[in-house]
């Protein structure tokens, strides 16, 4: 009996514990917004647990304590009735107090989340089926650039993200950094968060949005301000020059075939804006919204057969010869 | 006994779950086969690929494919020249009075290879399947085909509901309201 | 569409067949002789001094008597036909070109020849008027690339041969500039300038300036970068080409560039005011007329709208689109630039035609440039320094002058969101004016503006750039204003800075206006009326019902027997005539970028061939 109980307890602990670690957990906050939300969660959980225990205990007590059956059911017992009335009244009052308290707590905790900051880094994220378009905004138009499925943020600086959706409702959720916020077509939403520790945090679409909802992830990479500035400068440059003849040929294939109709690679003639901007695609950790790590093999696999890897995706199967595929994947992998 | 009563209803309910097949991926040989249209020498009409017929002409009646076609119509700037069927520098589709006929082969070839009067060739930009999806959608804009696809425009810009939702009137003869 | 093909077989290329068919329509015009007349004029009236500054026809002025029209003011010094006798004009159709399509180019006359360039396929005819009935002296068929037809989008497509010395210069829609012998029609040279695969076309006539032929491209609706190029008038060699977007070196911005607005003085503004690489398909085509001022030795040209029309996709000031450049014709180096709108989110561009004027301004004599813009404002610019002196609305407009300076902002919503419909924007994308040239009469001091009063609903949509395909990004519904009068002829008092009078028209005025020394204002309408109004008060003095709509500017010239002729080309087309020409379906309110439904009450065509009408006093 005893070891079995121990194992059961261990398993019960491990279950929530599993989500305490890793890169996508509400229980491991990496910034003030997530922390205040976690405090809120704990406060709610503790209060609700106490209330639950109290209620269950009362219920159990009531069940245990058998009441005397009165011989005269119609007789008035004012003392007893007043006592019961007070009990019910007290329970109602306690409920009101608890709910009011939690409401105030929730209000105070979430009010801070919406605060606007003058020095905030401003981004725009647009949800597509099934990927994220990220625009780094800037008062200077030539410092605005597009990327996809991966955002870099400096630590210690608030990040304000304008959220919108192109097709259906999506939801922005990076559990380690902030709460959820929906992306609704035709409506502007915004979310603010700050990352305090460098790290890589995973985000996920949190509103069912179609076939590949599960494959609509993104990364938030929090890094020191200097590293962030370096990354930003690098992203602003045109695509790096191709060094091998393979990459050179791959660029030719990319710009001549259907690829260029939907994707932009700045510095080449490819200027489509229907799919993700690929100017620095190999600098991102994943492709296809968190589906595959961005290695040359993944690029080749993805280009060769996107509909098998991510059925329903708007990336079509573009017929390429094996030579073309090899060259294009080399070109993709060169876009650091 | 009760089971005997319930089962047929359960079967019936399950049958209702059958939904239209969506073809998300074409095998490469099928897609290659779909490119083999035989067009008449004057560029009007012709024979569709054998695979196209064998597949059951999905691009003319499959809701998913028509919807994809509608998406592509918007994405690839068709509206720039043809508006939402009313035409601009390109001819109108709504009237069904088509220079190269309403045959899917004609439409397919027009999109893939372009036409001399100014239609650019989109064969470079689109895959064969996408061209077929677009073909199916474009065909539904015309006056004489069944309106099985939703129109590519919002009603809010229009003075009357989209043609496949509008009451049967001779709208063209009425002066447009403001 | 079948009918279109039939038409082409009925009227095959080459003039003879067309002419043979139409000979019966040709009226006797009497003998025309050479009658030299100096085109330069100076008139003093109401404190206004005007020096006719001649652009295309400056060289022609001395040698060729036929063209008495100042290209910069659209004013003719001829006064035989005047307010008193215009009612007695007689004449009618004299030559059918056999070309189906918009005819936006006015005829040019020199000696006893009248030159016409048709719309696509840009055939050129030289008509001999010296005989009893006009006959074709020669014709030239450039056989342009048919793809160009699909690229003639949205704006003005104006052709017209330009005469200079012994040569005739003309542009073709498919991107070529040709130089022909004026007498024989023999080709001297031909230079291919515009690249159709990028959506570029040539849609405006060339201009001869100082031994150079200046040509600007069209195609900002396709994302083509605007440029102006100079060709050697003798050899057709490309001397320079300057773009409207991109780094300073490609725009011709150097030490001599000093815009009046200090914000425009930075380096590489044509790159820095765009998101990275967006300038590479940023539009700004030079599809309006180019004007040459031989005195200042400057050329002036507008730059078209930025691409795409969805302004959300191009944050920034988008230099150097929707503005006006002054350039040195020798090198193409820019002298100054003024912007006519902040970001131009409603796609009105800056290519409406300017008028050059020497006039007192607030007490001192200045060299002015008047620019009636598509956004409904008349800008007065000092053409030496590029200083913007005034901006006044000449028609109902939602645009309002920027608080900081007189550059007008766009409209009710400065930057409309994607997929959100902004309603009742006035004027429409086609502009409050711009399709036709205004005219200035030094005798009245009034500027006559052909005005469109159309408004629109506008919904920006995402646009993806594909070379050679439309790059517009907007759903548009154009609609007439509430009172139903879609056009007007506005006579603007330049000194008083207000309208002297305004005459409503049922349809937008798409063709240019001609003012004459006979105190007449002449213009054609979309429904085919040729009208002559009193230049002083706008009273309608004479009108003639032609069998086709008119989008061309009327022309006037003297015959050698001293008699003045009025020439008008009919042929509906261009942006406003597109519904009728392309058989658009007004059921779709966005057809023809919204113009089809707005103009669906235009009468249907009766004449399917662009035709020359000639009138004279009996």
Short mmCIF file of N, CA and C in Angstrom, two decimals, chain A residues 124 126 141-145 188 236 260-262 266 268 271-274, chain C residues 271-277 281 315-316 417-419 462-466:
data_model
loop_
_atom_site.label_atom_id
_atom_site.label_comp_id
_atom_site.label_asym_id
_atom_site.label_seq_id
_atom_site.Cartn_x
_atom_site.Cartn_y
_atom_site.Cartn_z
N UNK A 124 4.56 44.33 -35.42
CA UNK A 124 3.22 43.98 -35.86
C UNK A 124 3.25 42.50 -36.22
N UNK A 126 0.92 39.40 -37.86
CA UNK A 126 -0.30 39.11 -38.60
C UNK A 126 -0.40 37.60 -38.74
N UNK A 141 11.02 54.63 -42.37
CA UNK A 141 10.49 53.52 -43.17
C UNK A 141 11.56 52.56 -43.67
N UNK A 142 12.78 53.06 -43.88
CA UNK A 142 13.79 52.15 -44.41
C UNK A 142 14.36 51.24 -43.32
N UNK A 143 13.87 51.40 -42.09
CA UNK A 143 14.30 50.48 -41.04
C UNK A 143 13.18 49.51 -40.66
N UNK A 144 12.14 49.51 -41.47
CA UNK A 144 11.05 48.55 -41.27
C UNK A 144 11.40 47.28 -42.05
N UNK A 145 11.26 46.15 -41.42
CA UNK A 145 11.51 44.93 -42.20
C UNK A 145 10.55 43.83 -41.77
N UNK A 188 -8.12 45.39 -34.60
CA UNK A 188 -6.74 45.55 -34.13
C UNK A 188 -6.67 45.20 -32.66
N UNK A 236 18.19 43.89 -41.61
CA UNK A 236 17.90 44.99 -42.51
C UNK A 236 18.69 44.91 -43.81
N UNK A 260 9.32 32.85 -56.59
CA UNK A 260 9.40 34.30 -56.53
C UNK A 260 8.04 34.96 -56.59
N UNK A 261 7.02 34.21 -57.00
CA UNK A 261 5.69 34.81 -57.09
C UNK A 261 5.11 35.07 -55.70
N UNK A 262 5.55 34.32 -54.71
CA UNK A 262 4.97 34.47 -53.38
C UNK A 262 5.96 34.95 -52.33
N UNK A 266 15.03 39.93 -50.54
CA UNK A 266 15.55 41.26 -50.89
C UNK A 266 16.96 41.13 -51.46
N UNK A 268 17.29 40.23 -54.58
CA UNK A 268 17.06 39.52 -55.84
C UNK A 268 15.76 40.09 -56.43
N UNK A 271 10.01 39.30 -55.37
CA UNK A 271 9.35 40.33 -54.55
C UNK A 271 7.92 39.98 -54.22
N UNK A 272 7.52 38.73 -54.28
CA UNK A 272 6.16 38.37 -53.92
C UNK A 272 5.95 38.59 -52.43
N UNK A 273 4.73 38.91 -52.04
CA UNK A 273 4.50 39.12 -50.61
C UNK A 273 3.31 38.30 -50.13
N UNK A 274 3.12 37.12 -50.70
CA UNK A 274 2.00 36.27 -50.30
C UNK A 274 2.43 35.26 -49.24
N UNK C 271 15.31 56.24 -51.39
CA UNK C 271 15.45 54.91 -50.79
C UNK C 271 14.99 54.96 -49.34
N UNK C 272 15.39 56.04 -48.65
CA UNK C 272 15.15 56.12 -47.21
C UNK C 272 13.69 56.33 -46.87
N UNK C 273 12.90 56.80 -47.81
CA UNK C 273 11.49 57.04 -47.51
C UNK C 273 10.61 55.87 -47.93
N UNK C 274 11.23 54.73 -48.15
CA UNK C 274 10.51 53.50 -48.52
C UNK C 274 10.95 52.38 -47.58
N UNK C 275 10.10 51.39 -47.37
CA UNK C 275 10.58 50.19 -46.69
C UNK C 275 11.66 49.54 -47.56
N UNK C 276 12.55 48.76 -46.96
CA UNK C 276 13.67 48.22 -47.75
C UNK C 276 13.20 47.60 -49.06
N UNK C 277 13.83 48.01 -50.13
CA UNK C 277 13.65 47.50 -51.50
C UNK C 277 12.27 47.76 -52.10
N UNK C 281 9.94 48.66 -56.91
CA UNK C 281 8.68 48.60 -57.65
C UNK C 281 7.73 49.64 -57.09
N UNK C 315 4.90 52.32 -46.06
CA UNK C 315 5.03 53.39 -45.08
C UNK C 315 6.17 54.32 -45.47
N UNK C 316 6.01 55.59 -45.15
CA UNK C 316 7.04 56.56 -45.47
C UNK C 316 6.52 57.61 -46.43
N UNK C 417 -6.77 51.68 -43.52
CA UNK C 417 -6.35 50.32 -43.21
C UNK C 417 -6.72 49.36 -44.33
N UNK C 418 -5.94 48.30 -44.42
CA UNK C 418 -6.24 47.25 -45.38
C UNK C 418 -7.61 46.63 -45.07
N UNK C 419 -8.34 46.31 -46.12
CA UNK C 419 -9.63 45.62 -46.02
C UNK C 419 -10.70 46.43 -45.30
N UNK C 462 -4.31 43.91 -49.90
CA UNK C 462 -2.91 43.52 -50.03
C UNK C 462 -2.57 43.25 -51.49
N UNK C 463 -1.44 43.73 -51.93
CA UNK C 463 -0.99 43.47 -53.30
C UNK C 463 0.40 42.85 -53.26
N UNK C 464 0.59 41.83 -54.05
CA UNK C 464 1.89 41.17 -54.13
C UNK C 464 2.49 41.50 -55.49
N UNK C 465 3.76 41.83 -55.51
CA UNK C 465 4.36 42.27 -56.76
C UNK C 465 4.78 41.10 -57.64
N UNK C 466 4.25 41.10 -58.85
CA UNK C 466 4.67 40.15 -59.87
C UNK C 466 4.99 40.99 -61.10
#
